[in-house]
């Protein structure tokens, strides 16, 4: 587990906007350039219009600008409560969004707020990612 990413994801999780589900999620990612970006889930009354924490972190990365290395994700941490004892992994859409900027061997730490969790690779979570460039 990447302790710096865990701490950042746990911190930003507290600022999630989740008035409908009350389910707060934080995400932090590190780029190949070494920059760290965070995001929290942002719900909306028009339910499908909300953003997941991973999507928010990716948006922050893109908005920050930079060269190609600043847009390549090399590590991710997602912090959320467990659901019926199970870790909360990124949703399918976020898995595909991560695949846009990360390689199949990118580690994704999925952690509960107490610090317990598991590390997956993006390939574990999305074994047949859609890829327009054939990477």
GROMACS .gro file of C-alpha atoms in nm:
model
  135
    1UNK     CA    1   0.000   0.000   0.000
    2UNK     CA    2   0.122   0.347  -0.089
    3UNK     CA    3   0.088   0.528   0.246
    4UNK     CA    4   0.110   0.877   0.097
    5UNK     CA    5  -0.169   0.807  -0.151
    6UNK     CA    6  -0.379   0.640   0.120
    7UNK     CA    7  -0.345   0.945   0.348
    8UNK     CA    8  -0.439   1.182   0.065
    9UNK     CA    9  -0.740   0.973  -0.041
   10UNK     CA   10  -0.859   0.936   0.318
   11UNK     CA   11  -0.829   1.312   0.371
   12UNK     CA   12  -1.014   1.416   0.054
   13UNK     CA   13  -1.287   1.159   0.126
   14UNK     CA   14  -1.401   1.380   0.414
   15UNK     CA   15  -1.488   1.652   0.163
   16UNK     CA   16  -1.706   1.436  -0.063
   17UNK     CA   17  -2.047   1.575  -0.161
   18UNK     CA   18  -2.271   1.275  -0.095
   19UNK     CA   19  -2.602   1.409   0.043
   20UNK     CA   20  -2.809   1.134  -0.121
   21UNK     CA   21  -2.615   0.813  -0.058
   22UNK     CA   22  -2.409   0.937   0.238
   23UNK     CA   23  -2.135   0.713   0.091
   24UNK     CA   24  -1.811   0.909   0.088
   25UNK     CA   25  -1.524   0.801  -0.138
   26UNK     CA   26  -1.178   0.951  -0.180
   27UNK     CA   27  -0.921   0.878  -0.447
   28UNK     CA   28  -0.561   0.979  -0.497
   29UNK     CA   29  -0.336   0.910  -0.791
   30UNK     CA   30   0.030   0.959  -0.867
   31UNK     CA   31   0.155   1.037  -1.215
   32UNK     CA   32   0.475   0.927  -1.383
   33UNK     CA   33   0.598   1.284  -1.329
   34UNK     CA   34   0.553   1.233  -0.953
   35UNK     CA   35   0.258   1.466  -0.906
   36UNK     CA   36  -0.028   1.369  -0.678
   37UNK     CA   37  -0.393   1.446  -0.755
   38UNK     CA   38  -0.699   1.379  -0.541
   39UNK     CA   39  -1.072   1.363  -0.591
   40UNK     CA   40  -1.388   1.291  -0.396
   41UNK     CA   41  -1.726   1.172  -0.517
   42UNK     CA   42  -1.967   1.451  -0.607
   43UNK     CA   43  -2.332   1.347  -0.617
   44UNK     CA   44  -2.606   1.531  -0.800
   45UNK     CA   45  -2.984   1.526  -0.762
   46UNK     CA   46  -2.994   1.408  -1.123
   47UNK     CA   47  -2.840   1.077  -1.012
   48UNK     CA   48  -2.637   0.970  -1.317
   49UNK     CA   49  -2.474   1.313  -1.340
   50UNK     CA   50  -2.256   1.267  -1.032
   51UNK     CA   51  -1.882   1.204  -1.044
   52UNK     CA   52  -1.697   0.923  -0.874
   53UNK     CA   53  -1.385   1.002  -0.672
   54UNK     CA   54  -1.158   0.841  -0.930
   55UNK     CA   55  -1.311   1.051  -1.208
   56UNK     CA   56  -1.264   1.366  -0.999
   57UNK     CA   57  -0.896   1.283  -0.940
   58UNK     CA   58  -0.842   1.223  -1.313
   59UNK     CA   59  -1.011   1.557  -1.391
   60UNK     CA   60  -0.774   1.733  -1.148
   61UNK     CA   61  -0.479   1.564  -1.319
   62UNK     CA   62  -0.592   1.682  -1.663
   63UNK     CA   63  -0.672   2.033  -1.540
   64UNK     CA   64  -0.323   2.063  -1.388
   65UNK     CA   65  -0.172   2.033  -1.735
   66UNK     CA   66   0.180   1.922  -1.803
   67UNK     CA   67   0.364   1.688  -2.037
   68UNK     CA   68   0.281   1.326  -2.119
   69UNK     CA   69   0.438   1.199  -1.794
   70UNK     CA   70   0.203   1.430  -1.601
   71UNK     CA   71  -0.090   1.249  -1.764
   72UNK     CA   72   0.026   0.890  -1.707
   73UNK     CA   73  -0.103   0.733  -1.385
   74UNK     CA   74   0.140   0.501  -1.207
   75UNK     CA   75  -0.046   0.437  -0.879
   76UNK     CA   76  -0.396   0.483  -0.736
   77UNK     CA   77  -0.552   0.464  -0.391
   78UNK     CA   78  -0.928   0.451  -0.332
   79UNK     CA   79  -1.069   0.483   0.020
   80UNK     CA   80  -1.430   0.397   0.105
   81UNK     CA   81  -1.630   0.210   0.364
   82UNK     CA   82  -1.680  -0.159   0.305
   83UNK     CA   83  -2.017  -0.278   0.175
   84UNK     CA   84  -2.140  -0.584   0.366
   85UNK     CA   85  -1.778  -0.661   0.458
   86UNK     CA   86  -1.646  -0.631   0.101
   87UNK     CA   87  -1.396  -0.372  -0.017
   88UNK     CA   88  -1.538  -0.104  -0.246
   89UNK     CA   89  -1.353  -0.131  -0.575
   90UNK     CA   90  -1.379   0.128  -0.854
   91UNK     CA   91  -1.696   0.102  -1.064
   92UNK     CA   92  -1.676  -0.021  -1.422
   93UNK     CA   93  -1.678   0.328  -1.569
   94UNK     CA   94  -1.392   0.440  -1.346
   95UNK     CA   95  -1.194   0.128  -1.430
   96UNK     CA   96  -1.221   0.223  -1.798
   97UNK     CA   97  -1.136   0.588  -1.725
   98UNK     CA   98  -0.826   0.475  -1.534
   99UNK     CA   99  -0.731   0.254  -1.829
  100UNK     CA  100  -0.726   0.566  -2.049
  101UNK     CA  101  -0.430   0.700  -1.848
  102UNK     CA  102  -0.275   0.395  -1.677
  103UNK     CA  103  -0.119   0.071  -1.788
  104UNK     CA  104  -0.254  -0.275  -1.708
  105UNK     CA  105   0.005  -0.330  -1.433
  106UNK     CA  106  -0.076  -0.007  -1.248
  107UNK     CA  107  -0.135  -0.084  -0.878
  108UNK     CA  108  -0.472   0.021  -0.739
  109UNK     CA  109  -0.495   0.012  -0.361
  110UNK     CA  110  -0.854  -0.039  -0.246
  111UNK     CA  111  -0.866   0.045   0.123
  112UNK     CA  112  -1.120   0.100   0.397
  113UNK     CA  113  -1.081   0.403   0.626
  114UNK     CA  114  -0.904   0.191   0.893
  115UNK     CA  115  -0.621   0.122   0.647
  116UNK     CA  116  -0.710  -0.238   0.569
  117UNK     CA  117  -0.739  -0.334   0.206
  118UNK     CA  118  -0.594  -0.502  -0.097
  119UNK     CA  119  -0.380  -0.403  -0.394
  120UNK     CA  120  -0.509  -0.496  -0.739
  121UNK     CA  121  -0.359  -0.424  -1.078
  122UNK     CA  122  -0.572  -0.248  -1.334
  123UNK     CA  123  -0.558  -0.574  -1.532
  124UNK     CA  124  -0.711  -0.756  -1.230
  125UNK     CA  125  -1.000  -0.510  -1.221
  126UNK     CA  126  -1.047  -0.467  -1.597
  127UNK     CA  127  -0.898  -0.765  -1.781
  128UNK     CA  128  -1.028  -0.671  -2.126
  129UNK     CA  129  -1.019  -0.292  -2.124
  130UNK     CA  130  -1.155  -0.116  -2.433
  131UNK     CA  131  -0.857   0.043  -2.608
  132UNK     CA  132  -0.876   0.243  -2.932
  133UNK     CA  133  -0.498   0.244  -2.966
  134UNK     CA  134  -0.435  -0.127  -2.914
  135UNK     CA  135  -0.203  -0.078  -2.616
   0.00000   0.00000   0.00000
